Amino acid sequence: AQKVTQAQTEISVVEKEDVTLDCVYETRDTTYYLFWYKQPPSGELVFLIRRNSFDEQNEISGRYSWNFQKSTSSFNFTITASQVVDSAVYFCALSEAEAGNNRKLIWGLGTSLAVNP
Amino acid sequence: EAGVAQSPRYKIIEKRQSVAFWCNPISGHATLYWYQQILGQGPKLLIQFQNNGVVDDSQLPKDRFSAERLKGVDSTLKIQPAKLEDSAVYLCASSFGRGNTEAFFGQGTRLTVV
């Protein structure tokens, strides 16, 4: 079954700490895409990154970095030197192929991150 | 670039009443999605449009929910009659492609059914 698991429901850290959000997925596809979205208290979902299944290179964008490991079906997200503005719910999602060339997003339940001053 | 616009931001209705939400996607985005997000859960896809055609509505409770995307641009989602369990945030998103490209989300409409 296709599934995205975010085992950490809530994480609380103190500002400037590093924090890693875990994401484990299951899929039958050989071609798929993985995403991370941020949902701040204002409610909108903000796109952070998309990674396709053929690209296992880690990615860094400022304080954000992502570690994609197909061997363990994981796509973990690390925030370095966390800030209060990073407080949000973070969702990992998997996009896999369906019939008719459509793709559907499968969402994890999200990890609520609180960064305290 | 303007983002996805949704209205209203908040709505409180009594059960059995009807309600409608409106979404204007990013210009040029062919794919439009309506999601339902219940507190503490991830978004659940209700319906996906490609231009003005429905691609996926398998999780739309069709006895009470309806959606349309006339002319392949704006979209409305309607609930009639509403139930208590419909209380949720309704998110509209749009993307250039069909699910393997990043989707851009609006701020959502928070619906409370009392």
Coordinates of N, CA and C in Angstrom, one line a residue:
Chain A
A1 N 0.8 -1.2 0.0 CA 0.0 0.0 0.0 C 0.9 1.2 0.0
Q2 N 0.4 2.3 -0.7 CA 1.2 3.5 -0.7 C 0.9 4.3 0.6
K3 N 1.9 4.7 1.2 CA 1.7 5.3 2.5 C 2.9 6.3 2.8
V4 N 2.6 7.3 3.6 CA 3.7 8.2 4.1 C 3.5 8.3 5.6
T5 N 4.6 8.0 6.3 CA 4.6 8.0 7.7 C 5.5 9.1 8.3
Q6 N 4.9 9.9 9.1 CA 5.7 10.9 9.8 C 5.5 10.5 11.3
A7 N 6.5 9.8 11.8 CA 6.3 9.2 13.1 C 6.3 10.2 14.3
Q8 N 6.9 11.4 14.0 CA 6.9 12.4 15.1 C 5.7 13.3 15.0
T9 N 4.9 13.2 15.9 CA 3.6 14.1 15.9 C 4.0 15.5 16.3
E10 N 4.7 15.6 17.3 CA 5.1 17.0 17.8 C 6.6 17.0 18.2
I11 N 7.2 18.1 17.9 CA 8.6 18.3 18.3 C 8.7 19.7 18.9
S12 N 9.4 19.8 20.0 CA 9.6 21.1 20.6 C 11.1 21.3 20.8
V13 N 11.7 22.4 20.3 CA 13.1 22.7 20.4 C 13.3 24.2 20.9
V14 N 14.5 24.4 21.3 CA 14.8 25.8 21.6 C 15.5 26.4 20.4
E15 N 15.3 27.7 20.2 CA 15.9 28.4 19.1 C 17.4 28.1 19.0
K16 N 17.8 28.0 17.8 CA 19.2 27.7 17.4 C 19.6 26.2 17.4
E17 N 18.7 25.4 18.0 CA 18.9 24.0 17.9 C 18.7 23.5 16.5
D18 N 19.4 22.4 16.1 CA 19.1 21.7 14.8 C 18.0 20.7 15.1
V19 N 17.1 20.5 14.1 CA 16.0 19.6 14.3 C 15.8 18.8 13.0
T20 N 15.6 17.5 13.1 CA 15.3 16.7 11.9 C 13.9 16.1 12.0
L21 N 13.2 16.3 10.9 CA 11.8 15.7 10.8 C 11.9 14.5 9.9
D22 N 11.4 13.4 10.4 CA 11.5 12.1 9.7 C 10.3 11.9 8.7
C23 N 10.6 11.3 7.6 CA 9.5 10.9 6.7 C 9.9 9.5 6.1
V24 N 9.0 8.5 6.2 CA 9.2 7.2 5.6 C 8.1 6.9 4.7
Y25 N 8.3 6.4 3.5 CA 7.3 6.2 2.6 C 7.2 4.7 2.1
E26 N 6.1 4.4 1.5 CA 5.9 3.0 0.9 C 5.3 3.3 -0.5
T27 N 5.8 2.7 -1.5 CA 5.2 2.8 -2.8 C 5.6 1.6 -3.7
R28 N 4.7 1.3 -4.7 CA 5.0 0.2 -5.6 C 5.7 0.8 -6.8
D29 N 5.6 2.1 -7.0 CA 6.2 2.7 -8.2 C 7.7 2.7 -8.2
T30 N 8.3 2.7 -9.4 CA 9.7 2.9 -9.5 C 10.0 4.4 -9.8
T31 N 9.0 5.1 -10.3 CA 9.1 6.5 -10.6 C 8.1 7.2 -9.7
Y32 N 8.5 8.1 -8.8 CA 7.7 8.8 -7.9 C 8.4 10.1 -7.5
Y33 N 7.6 11.0 -6.8 CA 8.1 12.2 -6.4 C 7.8 12.4 -4.9
L34 N 8.7 13.0 -4.2 CA 8.5 13.3 -2.8 C 8.5 14.8 -2.5
F35 N 7.7 15.2 -1.6 CA 7.5 16.7 -1.4 C 7.6 16.9 0.1
W36 N 8.0 18.1 0.5 CA 7.8 18.7 1.8 C 7.0 20.0 1.7
Y37 N 6.0 20.1 2.5 CA 5.3 21.4 2.6 C 5.3 21.9 4.1
K38 N 5.2 23.2 4.2 CA 5.2 23.8 5.5 C 3.8 24.5 5.7
Q39 N 3.1 24.3 6.8 CA 1.9 24.9 7.1 C 2.0 25.8 8.3
P40 N 2.2 27.1 8.2 CA 2.3 28.0 9.4 C 0.9 28.2 10.0
P41 N 0.9 28.9 11.1 CA -0.4 29.1 11.7 C -1.5 29.8 10.8
S42 N -1.0 30.5 9.9 CA -1.9 31.2 9.0 C -2.7 30.3 8.1
G43 N -2.3 29.0 7.9 CA -3.1 28.0 7.3 C -2.7 27.6 5.9
E44 N -2.0 28.4 5.1 CA -1.7 27.9 3.8 C -0.6 27.0 3.8
L45 N -0.6 26.1 2.8 CA 0.5 25.1 2.7 C 1.5 25.7 1.8
V46 N 2.8 25.8 2.2 CA 3.8 26.4 1.4 C 4.8 25.3 0.9
F47 N 4.9 25.2 -0.4 CA 5.8 24.2 -1.0 C 7.3 24.5 -0.6
L48 N 8.0 23.5 -0.2 CA 9.4 23.6 0.2 C 10.3 22.9 -0.8
I49 N 10.0 21.7 -1.2 CA 10.9 20.9 -2.1 C 10.1 19.8 -2.8
R50 N 10.6 19.5 -4.0 CA 10.2 18.3 -4.7 C 11.4 17.5 -5.1
R51 N 11.4 16.2 -4.9 CA 12.5 15.3 -5.2 C 12.0 14.2 -6.0
N52 N 12.6 13.8 -7.2 CA 12.2 12.7 -7.9 C 13.0 11.4 -7.5
S53 N 12.4 10.3 -7.8 CA 13.0 9.0 -7.2 C 14.3 8.7 -7.8
F54 N 14.7 9.3 -8.9 CA 16.0 9.0 -9.6 C 17.1 9.9 -9.1
D55 N 16.8 10.8 -8.2 CA 17.8 11.8 -7.8 C 18.0 11.7 -6.3
E56 N 19.0 11.0 -5.9 CA 19.3 10.8 -4.5 C 20.2 11.7 -3.9
Q57 N 20.6 12.7 -4.6 CA 21.5 13.7 -4.0 C 20.8 14.5 -2.9
N58 N 21.5 14.8 -1.9 CA 21.0 15.6 -0.8 C 20.9 17.0 -1.3
E59 N 20.0 17.8 -0.7 CA 19.8 19.1 -1.2 C 19.9 20.1 0.0
I60 N 20.5 21.2 -0.2 CA 20.6 22.2 0.9 C 20.0 23.5 0.3
S61 N 19.2 24.2 1.1 CA 18.7 25.5 0.8 C 18.7 26.3 2.0
G62 N 19.7 27.1 2.2 CA 19.9 28.0 3.4 C 20.0 27.1 4.6
R63 N 19.1 27.3 5.5 CA 19.1 26.5 6.8 C 18.4 25.1 6.6
Y64 N 17.8 24.9 5.5 CA 17.0 23.7 5.2 C 17.9 22.7 4.5
S65 N 17.8 21.4 4.8 CA 18.5 20.4 4.0 C 17.6 19.1 4.0
W66 N 17.7 18.3 3.0 CA 16.9 17.1 2.8 C 17.9 16.0 2.5
N67 N 17.6 14.8 3.1 CA 18.3 13.6 3.0 C 17.4 12.5 2.4
F68 N 17.6 12.2 1.1 CA 16.8 11.2 0.5 C 17.5 9.9 0.4
Q69 N 17.0 8.8 1.0 CA 17.7 7.5 0.9 C 16.7 6.5 0.5
K70 N 16.8 6.0 -0.8 CA 15.9 5.0 -1.3 C 16.1 3.7 -0.5
S71 N 17.3 3.4 -0.1 CA 17.5 2.1 0.6 C 16.6 1.9 1.8
T72 N 16.4 3.0 2.5 CA 15.5 3.0 3.7 C 14.2 3.7 3.5
S73 N 13.9 4.0 2.2 CA 12.6 4.7 1.9 C 12.4 5.9 2.8
S74 N 13.4 6.7 2.9 CA 13.2 7.9 3.8 C 13.6 9.2 3.1
F75 N 12.9 10.2 3.5 CA 13.2 11.6 2.9 C 13.1 12.5 4.1
N76 N 14.2 12.6 4.9 CA 14.2 13.4 6.1 C 14.6 14.9 5.8
F77 N 14.1 15.7 6.7 CA 14.2 17.2 6.5 C 14.8 17.7 7.8
T78 N 15.9 18.5 7.6 CA 16.7 19.0 8.7 C 16.7 20.5 8.7
I79 N 16.3 21.2 9.8 CA 16.4 22.6 9.9 C 17.6 22.9 10.8
T80 N 18.6 23.6 10.3 CA 19.8 24.0 11.1 C 19.5 25.3 11.8
A81 N 20.0 25.4 13.0 CA 19.9 26.7 13.7 C 18.4 27.2 13.6
S82 N 17.5 26.5 14.2 CA 16.1 26.8 14.1 C 15.8 28.1 14.6
Q83 N 14.7 28.7 14.1 CA 14.2 30.0 14.5 C 12.7 29.9 14.8
V84 N 12.3 30.9 15.6 CA 10.9 30.9 16.0 C 9.9 30.9 14.8
V85 N 10.3 31.5 13.7 CA 9.5 31.6 12.5 C 9.4 30.2 11.8
D86 N 10.2 29.2 12.2 CA 10.1 27.9 11.7 C 9.0 27.1 12.3
S87 N 8.4 27.6 13.3 CA 7.3 27.0 14.0 C 6.1 26.8 13.0
A88 N 5.7 25.6 12.8 CA 4.7 25.2 11.8 C 4.4 23.7 11.9
V89 N 3.5 23.3 11.1 CA 3.3 21.9 10.8 C 3.9 21.6 9.5
Y90 N 4.7 20.5 9.4 CA 5.4 20.2 8.2 C 4.9 18.8 7.7
F91 N 4.5 18.8 6.4 CA 4.0 17.6 5.8 C 4.9 17.1 4.8
C92 N 5.1 15.8 4.8 CA 5.8 15.1 3.7 C 4.7 14.4 2.9
A93 N 4.9 14.4 1.5 CA 3.9 13.8 0.6 C 4.6 13.1 -0.5
L94 N 3.9 12.1 -1.0 CA 4.4 11.2 -2.1 C 3.5 11.3 -3.3
S95 N 4.0 11.5 -4.4 CA 3.2 11.6 -5.6 C 3.5 10.4 -6.5
E96 N 2.5 9.6 -6.7 CA 2.8 8.4 -7.5 C 1.8 8.3 -8.7
A97 N 2.2 7.5 -9.6 CA 1.4 7.4 -10.9 C 0.1 6.7 -10.7
E98 N -0.9 7.1 -11.4 CA -2.2 6.4 -11.5 C -2.5 6.2 -12.9
A99 N -3.6 5.5 -13.1 CA -4.1 5.2 -14.5 C -4.4 6.6 -15.2
G100 N -4.2 6.6 -16.5 CA -4.5 7.8 -17.2 C -3.5 8.9 -17.1
N101 N -2.3 8.5 -16.7 CA -1.2 9.5 -16.6 C -1.4 10.5 -15.6
N102 N -2.3 10.3 -14.6 CA -2.5 11.2 -13.5 C -1.6 10.8 -12.3
R103 N -1.3 11.7 -11.5 CA -0.6 11.4 -10.3 C -1.4 11.9 -9.1
K104 N -1.3 11.1 -8.0 CA -2.0 11.5 -6.8 C -1.0 11.8 -5.6
L105 N -1.3 12.8 -4.8 CA -0.4 13.1 -3.7 C -1.0 12.3 -2.5
I106 N -0.1 11.5 -1.9 CA -0.4 10.8 -0.6 C 0.3 11.6 0.5
W107 N -0.4 12.0 1.5 CA 0.1 12.9 2.5 C 0.4 12.2 3.8
G108 N 1.4 12.6 4.5 CA 1.6 12.1 5.9 C 0.7 12.9 6.8
L109 N 0.7 12.6 8.1 CA -0.2 13.3 9.0 C 0.5 14.6 9.6
G110 N 1.7 14.8 9.2 CA 2.3 16.1 9.6 C 3.1 16.0 10.9
T111 N 4.1 16.8 11.1 CA 4.8 17.0 12.3 C 4.7 18.4 12.8
S112 N 4.2 18.6 14.0 CA 4.1 20.0 14.5 C 5.4 20.4 15.2
L113 N 6.0 21.4 14.6 CA 7.3 21.9 15.2 C 7.1 23.2 16.0
A114 N 7.5 23.2 17.2 CA 7.5 24.4 18.0 C 8.9 24.8 18.3
V115 N 9.3 26.0 17.9 CA 10.6 26.5 18.2 C 10.4 27.6 19.2
N116 N 11.0 27.4 20.4 CA 10.8 28.3 21.5 C 12.0 29.2 21.7
P117 N 11.7 30.5 22.0 CA 12.8 31.5 22.2 C 13.7 31.2 23.4
Chain B
E1 N 3.9 37.6 -8.7 CA 2.8 36.7 -9.2 C 1.8 36.5 -8.1
A2 N 0.5 36.7 -8.5 CA -0.5 36.5 -7.5 C -0.7 35.0 -7.2
G3 N -1.0 34.7 -5.9 CA -1.2 33.3 -5.5 C -2.6 32.9 -5.7
V4 N -2.9 31.7 -5.1 CA -4.2 31.2 -5.2 C -5.1 31.9 -4.2
A5 N -6.2 32.4 -4.7 CA -7.1 33.2 -3.9 C -8.3 32.4 -3.5
Q6 N -8.7 32.5 -2.3 CA -9.9 31.7 -1.8 C -10.8 32.7 -1.0
S7 N -12.1 32.5 -1.0 CA -13.0 33.2 -0.2 C -14.2 32.3 0.1
P8 N -14.8 32.6 1.3 CA -14.4 33.4 2.3 C -13.2 32.8 3.1
R9 N -12.7 33.5 4.1 CA -11.6 32.9 4.9 C -12.3 32.1 6.0
Y10 N -13.4 32.5 6.5 CA -14.1 31.8 7.6 C -15.6 31.8 7.3
K11 N -16.2 30.7 7.8 CA -17.6 30.6 7.6 C -18.2 29.7 8.7
I12 N -19.2 30.2 9.4 CA -19.9 29.4 10.4 C -21.4 29.2 9.9
I13 N -21.8 28.0 9.9 CA -23.2 27.7 9.5 C -23.8 26.7 10.4
E14 N -25.1 26.6 10.3 CA -25.8 25.5 11.1 C -25.9 24.3 10.2
K15 N -26.0 23.1 10.9 CA -26.1 21.9 10.1 C -27.4 22.0 9.3
R16 N -27.3 21.3 8.2 CA -28.4 21.2 7.2 C -28.4 22.5 6.3
Q17 N -27.6 23.5 6.6 CA -27.6 24.6 5.7 C -26.6 24.3 4.6
S18 N -26.6 25.2 3.6 CA -25.7 25.0 2.5 C -24.6 26.1 2.5
V19 N -23.5 25.8 1.9 CA -22.4 26.8 1.9 C -21.6 26.6 0.6
A20 N -21.0 27.7 0.1 CA -20.1 27.6 -1.1 C -18.8 28.3 -0.9
F21 N -17.8 27.7 -1.5 CA -16.5 28.3 -1.4 C -16.0 28.6 -2.8
W22 N -15.2 29.6 -2.9 CA -14.7 30.1 -4.2 C -13.2 30.0 -4.3
C23 N -12.6 29.7 -5.4 CA -11.2 29.6 -5.6 C -10.8 30.2 -7.0
N24 N -9.8 31.0 -7.0 CA -9.2 31.5 -8.2 C -7.8 31.1 -8.2
P25 N -7.4 30.2 -9.2 CA -6.1 29.6 -9.2 C -5.0 30.6 -9.7
I26 N -3.8 30.2 -9.7 CA -2.7 31.0 -10.3 C -2.9 30.9 -11.9
S27 N -2.8 32.1 -12.4 CA -3.0 32.2 -13.9 C -2.1 31.2 -14.7
G28 N -2.7 30.5 -15.6 CA -2.0 29.5 -16.4 C -1.9 28.1 -15.8
H29 N -2.4 27.9 -14.6 CA -2.3 26.6 -14.0 C -3.6 25.8 -14.5
A30 N -3.3 24.7 -15.1 CA -4.4 23.9 -15.7 C -5.1 23.1 -14.6
T31 N -4.3 22.7 -13.6 CA -4.8 21.7 -12.6 C -5.3 22.5 -11.4
L32 N -6.4 22.1 -10.9 CA -7.0 22.7 -9.7 C -7.5 21.6 -8.8
Y33 N -7.2 21.8 -7.5 CA -7.5 20.8 -6.5 C -8.3 21.4 -5.4
W34 N -9.2 20.7 -4.8 CA -9.9 21.0 -3.6 C -9.6 19.9 -2.6
Y35 N -9.1 20.4 -1.4 CA -8.7 19.5 -0.3 C -9.6 19.8 0.9
Q36 N -9.8 18.8 1.7 CA -10.4 19.0 3.0 C -9.4 18.6 4.1
Q37 N -9.2 19.5 5.0 CA -8.2 19.2 6.1 C -8.9 19.3 7.4
I38 N -9.0 18.2 8.0 CA -9.6 18.2 9.4 C -8.5 18.4 10.4
L39 N -8.8 19.1 11.5 CA -7.8 19.5 12.4 C -6.9 18.3 12.9
G40 N -5.6 18.4 12.8 CA -4.7 17.4 13.2 C -4.4 16.3 12.2
Q41 N -5.0 16.5 11.0 CA -4.7 15.5 9.9 C -4.1 16.2 8.7
G42 N -3.6 15.4 7.8 CA -3.1 15.9 6.5 C -4.3 16.2 5.6
P43 N -4.0 16.9 4.5 CA -5.1 17.2 3.5 C -5.6 16.0 2.8
K44 N -6.9 16.0 2.6 CA -7.5 14.9 1.9 C -8.1 15.4 0.6
L45 N -7.7 14.9 -0.6 CA -8.2 15.4 -1.9 C -9.6 15.1 -2.0
L46 N -10.4 16.1 -2.3 CA -11.8 15.9 -2.6 C -12.0 15.8 -4.1
I47 N -11.4 16.7 -4.9 CA -11.6 16.7 -6.3 C -10.5 17.3 -7.0
Q48 N -10.1 16.8 -8.2 CA -9.1 17.4 -9.0 C -9.6 17.7 -10.4
F49 N -9.4 18.9 -10.9 CA -9.8 19.3 -12.2 C -8.5 19.5 -13.1
Q50 N -8.7 19.1 -14.3 CA -7.7 19.4 -15.3 C -8.4 20.3 -16.3
N51 N -8.1 21.6 -16.4 CA -8.9 22.5 -17.1 C -10.3 22.5 -16.5
N52 N -11.3 22.2 -17.3 CA -12.6 22.2 -16.7 C -13.2 20.8 -16.6
G53 N -12.3 19.8 -16.8 CA -12.7 18.4 -16.7 C -12.3 17.8 -15.3
V54 N -13.1 16.9 -14.8 CA -12.8 16.2 -13.5 C -11.8 15.1 -13.8
V55 N -10.7 15.1 -13.1 CA -9.7 14.0 -13.2 C -10.0 12.9 -12.1
D56 N -10.2 13.4 -10.9 CA -10.4 12.5 -9.8 C -11.4 13.1 -8.8
D57 N -12.5 12.4 -8.6 CA -13.4 12.9 -7.5 C -13.8 11.7 -6.7
S58 N -12.9 10.7 -6.5 CA -13.2 9.5 -5.9 C -13.5 9.6 -4.4
Q59 N -13.0 10.7 -3.8 CA -13.2 10.9 -2.3 C -14.2 12.0 -2.1
L60 N -14.9 12.5 -3.1 CA -15.9 13.5 -2.9 C -17.2 12.9 -2.5
P61 N -17.8 13.3 -1.3 CA -19.1 12.8 -0.9 C -20.2 13.4 -1.8
K62 N -20.5 12.7 -2.9 CA -21.3 13.3 -4.0 C -22.7 13.5 -3.6
D63 N -23.2 12.9 -2.5 CA -24.6 13.1 -2.1 C -24.7 14.5 -1.5
R64 N -23.6 15.1 -1.1 CA -23.8 16.5 -0.5 C -22.8 17.5 -1.0
F65 N -21.7 17.0 -1.6 CA -20.7 17.9 -2.1 C -20.7 18.0 -3.6
S66 N -20.5 19.2 -4.1 CA -20.4 19.3 -5.6 C -19.4 20.4 -5.9
A67 N -18.8 20.3 -7.0 CA -17.8 21.3 -7.4 C -17.8 21.5 -8.9
E68 N -17.5 22.7 -9.3 CA -17.4 22.9 -10.8 C -16.3 23.9 -11.1
R69 N -15.8 23.8 -12.3 CA -14.8 24.7 -12.7 C -15.1 25.2 -14.1
L70 N -16.0 26.1 -14.2 CA -16.5 26.6 -15.5 C -15.4 27.4 -16.2
K71 N -15.2 27.2 -17.5 CA -14.2 27.9 -18.3 C -12.8 27.5 -17.9
G72 N -12.6 26.5 -17.0 CA -11.3 26.1 -16.7 C -10.5 27.1 -15.9
V73 N -11.1 28.0 -15.2 CA -10.4 28.9 -14.4 C -10.8 28.9 -12.9
D74 N -11.8 29.7 -12.5 CA -12.3 29.7 -11.2 C -13.1 28.5 -10.9
S75 N -13.2 28.2 -9.6 CA -13.9 27.0 -9.2 C -14.7 27.3 -7.9
T76 N -15.8 26.6 -7.8 CA -16.6 26.7 -6.6 C -16.9 25.3 -6.0
L77 N -16.8 25.2 -4.7 CA -17.1 23.9 -4.0 C -18.4 24.2 -3.2
K78 N -19.4 23.3 -3.3 CA -20.6 23.5 -2.5 C -20.9 22.3 -1.6
I79 N -21.4 22.6 -0.4 CA -21.9 21.6 0.5 C -23.3 21.8 0.7
Q80 N -24.2 20.8 0.5 CA -25.6 21.0 0.7 C -26.3 19.6 0.9
P81 N -26.8 19.3 2.1 CA -26.7 20.1 3.3 C -25.5 19.7 4.1
A82 N -25.0 20.7 4.9 CA -23.8 20.5 5.7 C -24.1 19.6 7.0
K83 N -23.1 18.8 7.3 CA -23.1 18.1 8.6 C -22.0 18.5 9.5
L84 N -22.2 18.2 10.8 CA -21.2 18.6 11.8 C -19.8 18.1 11.4
E85 N -19.7 16.9 10.8 CA -18.4 16.4 10.5 C -17.7 17.1 9.3
D86 N -18.4 18.0 8.6 CA -17.8 18.8 7.5 C -17.0 19.9 8.1
S87 N -17.0 20.1 9.4 CA -16.2 21.2 9.9 C -14.7 20.9 9.6
A88 N -14.0 21.8 8.9 CA -12.7 21.5 8.5 C -12.2 22.8 7.8
V89 N -10.9 22.8 7.3 CA -10.4 23.8 6.5 C -10.5 23.2 5.0
Y90 N -11.0 24.0 4.1 CA -11.1 23.6 2.7 C -10.0 24.4 2.0
L91 N -9.1 23.7 1.4 CA -7.9 24.2 0.7 C -8.1 24.1 -0.8
C92 N -7.8 25.1 -1.5 CA -7.7 25.1 -2.9 C -6.3 25.2 -3.3
A93 N -5.9 24.4 -4.3 CA -4.5 24.5 -4.8 C -4.5 24.4 -6.3
S94 N -3.5 24.9 -6.9 CA -3.3 24.7 -8.4 C -1.9 24.4 -8.7
S95 N -1.8 23.8 -9.9 CA -0.4 23.4 -10.3 C -0.4 23.5 -11.9
F96 N 0.8 23.7 -12.4 CA 0.9 23.7 -13.8 C 0.7 22.4 -14.5
G97 N 1.2 21.3 -13.8 CA 1.1 20.0 -14.4 C 0.1 19.2 -13.6
R98 N 0.1 17.9 -13.7 CA -0.9 16.9 -13.1 C -0.3 16.1 -12.0
G99 N 0.1 16.8 -10.9 CA 0.4 16.1 -9.7 C 1.8 15.7 -9.4
N100 N 2.7 15.8 -10.5 CA 4.1 15.6 -10.2 C 4.9 16.9 -10.2
T101 N 4.1 18.0 -10.3 CA 4.7 19.3 -10.1 C 4.2 19.9 -8.8
E102 N 4.9 20.9 -8.3 CA 4.5 21.4 -7.1 C 3.2 22.1 -7.2
A103 N 2.3 22.0 -6.2 CA 1.0 22.6 -6.1 C 1.2 23.8 -5.2
F104 N 0.5 24.9 -5.5 CA 0.5 26.1 -4.7 C -0.9 26.2 -4.1
F105 N -0.9 26.5 -2.8 CA -2.1 26.4 -2.0 C -2.6 27.8 -1.7
G106 N -3.9 28.0 -1.6 CA -4.5 29.2 -1.0 C -4.5 29.1 0.5
Q107 N -5.0 30.1 1.2 CA -5.0 30.2 2.6 C -6.1 29.3 3.2
G108 N -7.0 28.9 2.4 CA -8.1 28.0 2.9 C -9.3 28.8 3.5
T109 N -10.4 28.0 3.5 CA -11.6 28.5 4.2 C -11.9 27.6 5.4
R110 N -11.9 28.2 6.6 CA -12.2 27.4 7.8 C -13.7 27.4 8.0
L111 N -14.3 26.2 7.8 CA -15.7 26.0 8.0 C -16.0 25.4 9.3
T112 N -17.0 26.0 10.0 CA -17.5 25.5 11.3 C -18.9 25.2 11.1
V113 N -19.4 24.0 11.3 CA -20.8 23.6 11.3 C -21.2 23.4 12.7
V114 N -22.3 24.1 13.1 CA -22.7 24.0 14.5 C -24.2 23.5 14.5

